[in-house]
mmCIF file of C-alpha atoms in Angstrom:
data_model
loop_
_atom_site.group_PDB
_atom_site.id
_atom_site.type_symbol
_atom_site.label_atom_id
_atom_site.label_comp_id
_atom_site.label_asym_id
_atom_site.label_seq_id
_atom_site.Cartn_x
_atom_site.Cartn_y
_atom_site.Cartn_z
ATOM 1 C CA MET A 1 21.766 6.298 9.681
ATOM 2 C CA LYS A 2 20.346 2.565 8.156
ATOM 3 C CA LYS A 3 18.912 2.560 12.169
ATOM 4 C CA LEU A 4 16.224 5.522 11.636
ATOM 5 C CA VAL A 5 15.472 4.155 8.431
ATOM 6 C CA LEU A 6 12.464 1.884 11.016
ATOM 7 C CA PRO A 7 11.061 4.502 13.079
ATOM 8 C CA LEU A 8 10.805 7.562 10.731
ATOM 9 C CA PHE A 9 8.818 5.350 7.461
ATOM 10 C CA VAL A 10 6.822 2.718 10.641
ATOM 11 C CA PRO A 11 4.641 5.917 11.082
ATOM 12 C CA PHE A 12 4.086 6.451 7.260
ATOM 13 C CA PHE A 13 2.712 2.670 7.092
ATOM 14 C CA LEU A 14 0.885 2.885 9.534
ATOM 15 C CA ILE A 15 -1.282 6.182 9.394
ATOM 16 C CA GLY A 16 -1.543 4.937 6.043
ATOM 17 C CA CYS A 17 -3.465 2.065 6.927
ATOM 18 C CA SER A 18 -6.315 3.398 9.013
ATOM 19 C CA ASN A 19 -8.882 3.178 7.079
ATOM 20 C CA GLU A 20 -11.593 5.661 8.820
ATOM 21 C CA GLN A 21 -12.931 9.203 7.164
ATOM 22 C CA THR A 22 -12.239 11.710 9.295
ATOM 23 C CA ILE A 23 -15.014 14.976 8.272
ATOM 24 C CA GLN A 24 -15.511 18.018 10.351
ATOM 25 C CA VAL A 25 -18.429 20.229 9.794
ATOM 26 C CA THR A 26 -18.337 23.922 10.922
ATOM 27 C CA ASP A 27 -21.252 24.031 13.346
ATOM 28 C CA LEU A 28 -21.615 28.382 12.283
ATOM 29 C CA ALA A 29 -24.420 29.497 11.002
ATOM 30 C CA ALA A 30 -26.379 25.869 10.688
ATOM 31 C CA ASP A 31 -28.933 24.304 11.894
ATOM 32 C CA GLU A 32 -28.120 20.252 13.075
ATOM 33 C CA GLU A 33 -29.459 18.302 10.383
ATOM 34 C CA LYS A 34 -28.336 19.584 7.537
ATOM 35 C CA ARG A 35 -24.693 19.030 8.742
ATOM 36 C CA ILE A 36 -26.009 15.593 9.982
ATOM 37 C CA GLU A 37 -27.031 15.019 6.708
ATOM 38 C CA ILE A 38 -23.905 16.578 4.411
ATOM 39 C CA GLU A 39 -21.813 14.606 6.247
ATOM 40 C CA ASP A 40 -24.140 11.619 5.335
ATOM 41 C CA ALA A 41 -23.585 12.432 1.801
ATOM 42 C CA ILE A 42 -19.814 12.246 2.500
ATOM 43 C CA ARG A 43 -19.617 9.280 4.563
ATOM 44 C CA ASN A 44 -21.445 7.516 1.768
ATOM 45 C CA LYS A 45 -18.443 7.876 -1.125
ATOM 46 C CA GLU A 46 -15.924 5.062 0.111
ATOM 47 C CA GLU A 47 -13.711 7.243 -1.915
ATOM 48 C CA ILE A 48 -12.880 10.584 0.358
ATOM 49 C CA TYR A 49 -10.557 9.472 3.673
ATOM 50 C CA SER A 50 -10.792 13.614 4.222
ATOM 51 C CA ALA A 51 -13.193 16.086 4.586
ATOM 52 C CA ASN A 52 -14.217 19.843 5.529
ATOM 53 C CA ALA A 53 -16.746 21.265 5.012
ATOM 54 C CA ILE A 54 -17.871 24.657 6.301
ATOM 55 C CA PHE A 55 -21.196 26.997 6.687
ATOM 56 C CA VAL A 56 -21.002 30.486 6.242
ATOM 57 C CA ASN A 57 -24.563 32.146 5.748
ATOM 58 C CA ASP A 58 -25.655 30.341 2.501
ATOM 59 C CA GLU A 59 -22.300 29.366 1.209
ATOM 60 C CA LEU A 60 -20.847 26.263 1.812
ATOM 61 C CA LEU A 61 -17.299 24.600 1.071
ATOM 62 C CA VAL A 62 -17.198 21.446 1.112
ATOM 63 C CA SER A 63 -13.040 20.557 0.631
ATOM 64 C CA ILE A 64 -12.684 16.663 0.210
ATOM 65 C CA GLN A 65 -8.938 14.417 0.080
ATOM 66 C CA VAL A 66 -9.519 11.778 -2.172
ATOM 67 C CA ASP A 67 -8.250 8.388 -1.572
ATOM 68 C CA PRO A 68 -4.322 8.476 -3.301
ATOM 69 C CA TRP A 69 -5.086 5.433 -5.207
ATOM 70 C CA LEU A 70 -7.640 6.572 -7.053
ATOM 71 C CA GLY A 71 -6.605 9.981 -7.871
ATOM 72 C CA PHE A 72 -8.335 9.335 -11.428
ATOM 73 C CA LYS A 73 -11.691 9.289 -10.137
ATOM 74 C CA GLU A 74 -11.068 13.009 -8.341
ATOM 75 C CA GLN A 75 -12.696 15.590 -10.962
ATOM 76 C CA LYS A 76 -15.746 12.418 -11.315
ATOM 77 C CA VAL A 77 -15.642 12.235 -7.223
ATOM 78 C CA GLU A 78 -16.190 16.185 -6.567
ATOM 79 C CA LYS A 79 -18.538 16.655 -9.764
ATOM 80 C CA ARG A 80 -21.181 14.332 -8.235
ATOM 81 C CA LEU A 81 -20.783 15.393 -4.956
ATOM 82 C CA GLN A 82 -21.175 19.162 -6.024
ATOM 83 C CA LYS A 83 -24.249 17.571 -8.008
ATOM 84 C CA GLU A 84 -25.813 15.691 -4.860
ATOM 85 C CA ILE A 85 -25.315 18.501 -2.509
ATOM 86 C CA GLU A 86 -27.292 20.605 -5.094
ATOM 87 C CA GLU A 87 -29.632 18.977 -5.853
ATOM 88 C CA LYS A 88 -31.254 18.727 -2.289
ATOM 89 C CA TYR A 89 -29.848 21.829 -1.121
ATOM 90 C CA PRO A 90 -30.929 24.142 -4.435
ATOM 91 C CA ASP A 91 -30.181 27.839 -2.562
ATOM 92 C CA LEU A 92 -27.865 26.488 -0.867
ATOM 93 C CA ASN A 93 -24.192 28.836 -2.863
ATOM 94 C CA VAL A 94 -21.999 25.160 -2.671
ATOM 95 C CA LEU A 95 -18.537 24.265 -3.664
ATOM 96 C CA VAL A 96 -17.018 20.807 -3.680
ATOM 97 C CA SER A 97 -13.475 22.104 -4.858
ATOM 98 C CA SER A 98 -10.589 18.878 -4.260
ATOM 99 C CA ASP A 99 -8.006 20.573 -4.743
ATOM 100 C CA TYR A 100 -5.952 20.709 -1.704
ATOM 101 C CA LYS A 101 -5.381 24.147 -1.287
ATOM 102 C CA MET A 102 -9.103 24.686 -0.564
ATOM 103 C CA TYR A 103 -8.817 21.476 1.980
ATOM 104 C CA TRP A 104 -5.423 23.466 3.787
ATOM 105 C CA GLU A 105 -7.557 27.332 3.939
ATOM 106 C CA SER A 106 -10.742 25.110 5.407
ATOM 107 C CA GLN A 107 -8.516 23.062 7.693
ATOM 108 C CA LYS A 108 -8.296 26.396 9.279
ATOM 109 C CA LEU A 109 -11.318 28.047 9.063
ATOM 110 C CA LEU A 110 -12.675 25.331 11.124
ATOM 111 C CA ASP A 111 -11.602 26.875 14.520
ATOM 112 C CA GLU A 112 -12.221 30.890 13.460
ATOM 113 C CA GLU A 113 -14.869 31.937 15.456
ATOM 114 C CA ASP A 114 -15.820 35.013 13.752
ATOM 115 C CA GLU A 115 -18.131 34.672 11.049
ATOM 116 C CA LYS A 116 -17.739 38.100 9.152
ATOM 117 C CA LYS A 117 -14.285 37.055 8.557
ATOM 118 C CA MET A 118 -15.419 32.764 7.748
ATOM 119 C CA ALA A 119 -17.667 34.187 5.146
ATOM 120 C CA ASP A 120 -14.783 36.832 3.386
ATOM 121 C CA GLU A 121 -12.246 33.463 3.223
ATOM 122 C CA VAL A 122 -14.902 31.950 1.883
ATOM 123 C CA LYS A 123 -14.858 33.691 -1.125
ATOM 124 C CA LYS A 124 -11.262 34.971 -1.162
ATOM 125 C CA LEU A 125 -11.383 30.177 -1.631
ATOM 126 C CA LYS A 126 -14.011 30.137 -4.136
ATOM 127 C CA ASP A 127 -12.944 33.143 -6.164
ATOM 128 C CA LEU A 128 -9.086 31.310 -6.025
ATOM 129 C CA ALA A 129 -11.377 28.844 -7.161
ATOM 130 C CA LYS A 130 -11.868 29.541 -10.518
ATOM 131 C CA GLU A 131 -8.990 30.732 -11.869
ATOM 132 C CA GLU A 132 -7.245 28.581 -14.158
ATOM 133 C CA THR A 133 -3.637 29.704 -14.359
ATOM 134 C CA MET B 1 40.267 -9.020 -41.819
ATOM 135 C CA ASP B 2 37.739 -8.278 -42.729
ATOM 136 C CA PRO B 3 33.945 -5.979 -41.990
ATOM 137 C CA GLN B 4 32.556 -9.227 -39.748
ATOM 138 C CA GLU B 5 36.001 -10.094 -38.413
ATOM 139 C CA TYR B 6 35.459 -5.723 -36.517
ATOM 140 C CA GLN B 7 32.162 -6.480 -35.477
ATOM 141 C CA GLN B 8 32.674 -9.803 -33.715
ATOM 142 C CA LEU B 9 36.153 -8.390 -32.283
ATOM 143 C CA GLU B 10 34.270 -4.994 -31.933
ATOM 144 C CA GLN B 11 31.544 -6.886 -29.442
ATOM 145 C CA GLN B 12 33.518 -9.173 -27.597
ATOM 146 C CA MET B 13 35.966 -5.902 -26.772
ATOM 147 C CA THR B 14 33.121 -3.482 -25.146
ATOM 148 C CA PRO B 15 32.505 -4.274 -21.590
ATOM 149 C CA PRO B 16 28.534 -5.010 -21.443
ATOM 150 C CA THR B 17 25.745 -1.921 -20.147
ATOM 151 C CA PRO B 18 24.476 -2.253 -17.128
ATOM 152 C CA TYR B 19 21.636 -1.969 -18.542
ATOM 153 C CA LEU B 20 19.762 -2.449 -14.690
ATOM 154 C CA LYS B 21 21.620 -0.336 -12.906
ATOM 155 C CA ASN B 22 21.265 2.222 -15.483
ATOM 156 C CA VAL B 23 17.784 1.785 -15.429
ATOM 157 C CA LEU B 24 17.360 1.977 -12.186
ATOM 158 C CA LYS B 25 19.751 5.055 -10.944
ATOM 159 C CA ALA B 26 17.462 6.719 -13.615
ATOM 160 C CA PHE B 27 14.157 5.739 -11.913
ATOM 161 C CA PHE B 28 15.221 6.956 -8.709
ATOM 162 C CA VAL B 29 16.473 10.389 -9.115
ATOM 163 C CA GLY B 30 14.515 11.210 -12.017
ATOM 164 C CA GLY B 31 11.576 10.164 -8.984
ATOM 165 C CA ILE B 32 13.790 12.251 -6.307
ATOM 166 C CA ILE B 33 13.664 15.537 -8.931
ATOM 167 C CA CYS B 34 9.834 15.166 -8.801
ATOM 168 C CA THR B 35 9.725 14.739 -4.831
ATOM 169 C CA ILE B 36 11.167 17.466 -5.209
ATOM 170 C CA GLY B 37 9.277 19.433 -7.657
ATOM 171 C CA GLN B 38 6.427 17.789 -5.921
ATOM 172 C CA ALA B 39 7.674 20.075 -2.961
ATOM 173 C CA ILE B 40 7.558 23.032 -4.250
ATOM 174 C CA THR B 41 3.519 22.382 -5.729
ATOM 175 C CA TYR B 42 2.885 21.977 -1.992
ATOM 176 C CA LEU B 43 5.211 25.010 -1.023
ATOM 177 C CA TYR B 44 2.934 27.408 -3.097
ATOM 178 C CA VAL B 45 -0.058 25.568 -1.880
ATOM 179 C CA ILE B 46 0.088 26.405 1.970
ATOM 180 C CA PHE B 47 2.376 30.030 2.089
ATOM 181 C CA PHE B 48 1.073 31.738 -1.569
ATOM 182 C CA ASN B 49 -2.512 31.660 -3.379
ATOM 183 C CA PHE B 50 -2.601 29.145 -4.896
ATOM 184 C CA THR B 51 -5.151 26.255 -5.769
ATOM 185 C CA GLU B 52 -3.067 23.226 -6.804
ATOM 186 C CA GLN B 53 -4.129 23.515 -10.583
ATOM 187 C CA THR B 54 -2.758 27.050 -10.700
ATOM 188 C CA ALA B 55 0.303 26.069 -8.800
ATOM 189 C CA GLY B 56 1.629 23.960 -11.870
ATOM 190 C CA ASN B 57 3.010 26.721 -14.452
ATOM 191 C CA ALA B 58 4.652 28.585 -10.913
ATOM 192 C CA THR B 59 7.000 24.522 -9.876
ATOM 193 C CA VAL B 60 7.582 24.075 -13.374
ATOM 194 C CA ALA B 61 9.679 27.814 -13.561
ATOM 195 C CA THR B 62 11.297 27.209 -10.283
ATOM 196 C CA MET B 63 12.757 23.997 -11.343
ATOM 197 C CA VAL B 64 13.694 25.496 -14.568
ATOM 198 C CA PHE B 65 15.222 27.728 -12.584
ATOM 199 C CA ILE B 66 17.160 25.947 -10.557
ATOM 200 C CA ALA B 67 18.247 23.693 -12.728
ATOM 201 C CA MET B 68 19.616 26.694 -15.231
ATOM 202 C CA ILE B 69 21.265 27.261 -11.832
ATOM 203 C CA LEU B 70 22.626 24.166 -11.594
ATOM 204 C CA THR B 71 24.075 23.842 -14.669
ATOM 205 C CA GLY B 72 25.754 27.256 -15.003
ATOM 206 C CA LEU B 73 27.718 26.140 -11.440
ATOM 207 C CA GLY B 74 28.764 22.790 -13.313
ATOM 208 C CA LEU B 75 26.362 20.104 -11.417
ATOM 209 C CA TYR B 76 24.430 19.685 -12.713
ATOM 210 C CA ARG B 77 26.321 17.835 -15.678
ATOM 211 C CA LYS B 78 27.659 15.504 -12.400
ATOM 212 C CA LEU B 79 23.834 14.242 -11.628
ATOM 213 C CA GLY B 80 23.287 14.709 -15.739
ATOM 214 C CA GLN B 81 26.565 12.049 -16.324
ATOM 215 C CA PHE B 82 25.380 9.612 -12.626
ATOM 216 C CA ALA B 83 21.855 9.538 -13.311
ATOM 217 C CA GLY B 84 21.267 9.707 -17.255
ATOM 218 C CA ALA B 85 17.879 10.018 -18.576
ATOM 219 C CA GLY B 86 16.891 10.342 -14.603
ATOM 220 C CA SER B 87 17.934 13.848 -14.697
ATOM 221 C CA ALA B 88 17.455 14.631 -19.279
ATOM 222 C CA VAL B 89 13.895 13.779 -18.786
ATOM 223 C CA PRO B 90 11.988 15.998 -16.290
ATOM 224 C CA VAL B 91 11.968 20.501 -16.885
ATOM 225 C CA THR B 92 15.341 19.846 -15.447
ATOM 226 C CA GLY B 93 16.652 18.374 -18.586
ATOM 227 C CA PHE B 94 15.191 21.598 -21.000
ATOM 228 C CA GLY B 95 16.747 23.948 -18.094
ATOM 229 C CA ASN B 96 20.103 22.550 -18.365
ATOM 230 C CA ALA B 97 19.903 21.718 -22.067
ATOM 231 C CA VAL B 98 18.672 25.854 -22.908
ATOM 232 C CA ILE B 99 21.549 27.143 -20.559
ATOM 233 C CA SER B 100 24.634 24.670 -21.376
ATOM 234 C CA ALA B 101 23.953 25.764 -25.337
ATOM 235 C CA ALA B 102 24.566 29.284 -24.049
ATOM 236 C CA ILE B 103 27.249 28.530 -22.350
ATOM 237 C CA GLU B 104 28.798 26.937 -25.633
ATOM 238 C CA GLY B 105 28.689 29.433 -27.842
ATOM 239 C CA ARG B 106 29.943 31.702 -25.442
ATOM 240 C CA THR B 107 33.197 31.659 -26.763
ATOM 241 C CA GLU B 108 31.867 33.209 -30.082
ATOM 242 C CA GLY B 109 30.097 36.526 -28.564
ATOM 243 C CA PHE B 110 26.963 37.930 -27.404
ATOM 244 C CA VAL B 111 24.141 38.228 -29.915
ATOM 245 C CA LEU B 112 24.967 35.449 -32.392
ATOM 246 C CA GLY B 113 27.027 33.133 -30.499
ATOM 247 C CA VAL B 114 24.866 33.141 -26.992
ATOM 248 C CA GLY B 115 21.717 34.384 -28.516
ATOM 249 C CA SER B 116 21.324 31.887 -31.872
ATOM 250 C CA ASN B 117 22.370 28.698 -29.924
ATOM 251 C CA MET B 118 20.544 28.981 -26.672
ATOM 252 C CA PHE B 119 18.116 27.738 -27.747
ATOM 253 C CA LYS B 120 19.699 25.217 -30.527
ATOM 254 C CA LEU B 121 17.961 22.035 -28.640
ATOM 255 C CA ALA B 122 15.598 23.685 -26.382
ATOM 256 C CA GLY B 123 14.578 25.196 -29.379
ATOM 257 C CA SER B 124 12.757 21.669 -30.559
ATOM 258 C CA VAL B 125 11.045 20.347 -27.129
ATOM 259 C CA ILE B 126 9.116 24.367 -27.824
ATOM 260 C CA LEU B 127 8.126 23.103 -31.580
ATOM 261 C CA PHE B 128 6.636 20.190 -30.325
ATOM 262 C CA GLY B 129 5.584 20.187 -27.366
ATOM 263 C CA VAL B 130 3.173 24.432 -28.795
ATOM 264 C CA ALA B 131 2.147 21.858 -32.421
ATOM 265 C CA SER B 132 1.597 18.981 -29.919
ATOM 266 C CA ALA B 133 -1.322 21.009 -27.549
ATOM 267 C CA PHE B 134 -2.510 22.749 -30.779
ATOM 268 C CA PHE B 135 -3.282 19.257 -31.927
ATOM 269 C CA VAL B 136 -4.645 17.882 -29.182
ATOM 270 C CA ALA B 137 -6.060 20.835 -27.898
ATOM 271 C CA LEU B 138 -8.534 20.515 -31.947
ATOM 272 C CA ILE B 139 -8.842 17.085 -31.421
ATOM 273 C CA LYS B 140 -9.947 17.913 -27.190
ATOM 274 C CA LEU B 141 -12.593 20.957 -29.621
ATOM 275 C CA ILE B 142 -13.724 17.981 -32.195
ATOM 276 C CA LEU B 143 -14.752 15.182 -29.907
ATOM 277 C CA VAL B 144 -16.064 18.159 -27.521
ATOM 278 C CA SER B 145 -18.139 19.590 -30.479
ATOM 279 C CA VAL B 146 -19.307 16.048 -31.399
ATOM 280 C CA GLY B 147 -20.282 15.404 -27.647
ATOM 281 C CA VAL B 148 -18.378 13.151 -27.302
ATOM 282 C CA LEU B 149 -16.707 14.782 -23.742
ATOM 283 C CA GLU B 150 -16.908 17.530 -21.810
ATOM 284 C CA TRP B 151 -14.766 20.745 -20.919
#
């Protein structure tokens, strides 16, 4: 048992050390310029370690994961990014969420090919985000 | 023997309380209970239509339910003896308080025994929880209407 502890926990520590941000943006129905700009906007936030952005028609769902040590700032980061993207693209329907549900579902959506299904899913997620109880 | 002498004698006789050991036990068991709670939250988030925000209610209900079953089986008592506050402070302690009081009152009948004893301990938790929630909400309402905070 004791011998197992080290090999089990070392990977966790090593993962914790990696400083790289993983940002993924879907390219369905969105031009290159927008994608890069959104990606840059996310990359500028140092608190975010991982993010997914889903583009569908005029809907944009950005799910972010904030560094656990900065958990108290999560809401603020979320609001700031939301405002920033909204100002840049007033015609887009943006939702920035730091919720793990959004992150998990959008991770699955990244590989989705069918545009209609993706739009439905994004709409469902946005409705889900509004629920409070 | 005067009272002072007796007190001295008593202090010599009682074994020292292992504070550090108790604190460590409570810390780790409480931490493990909270880790289980976090795992249940992720279970609800990943497999059901809950967000991190809404999964809280379901998680609390599940944790209380698990603690109630463990209390009924007599296992939570052992955990409580081992960990002390570590098992009483998380919300599982609430489930334990409800069910152990209900079991205690079983001999007095179903309505007057179980029914009236069930919330003997947990009733104060509910009362002060609701009351303090009301006052916190009141303070927040005042702060929001003054303009210090946002909802």
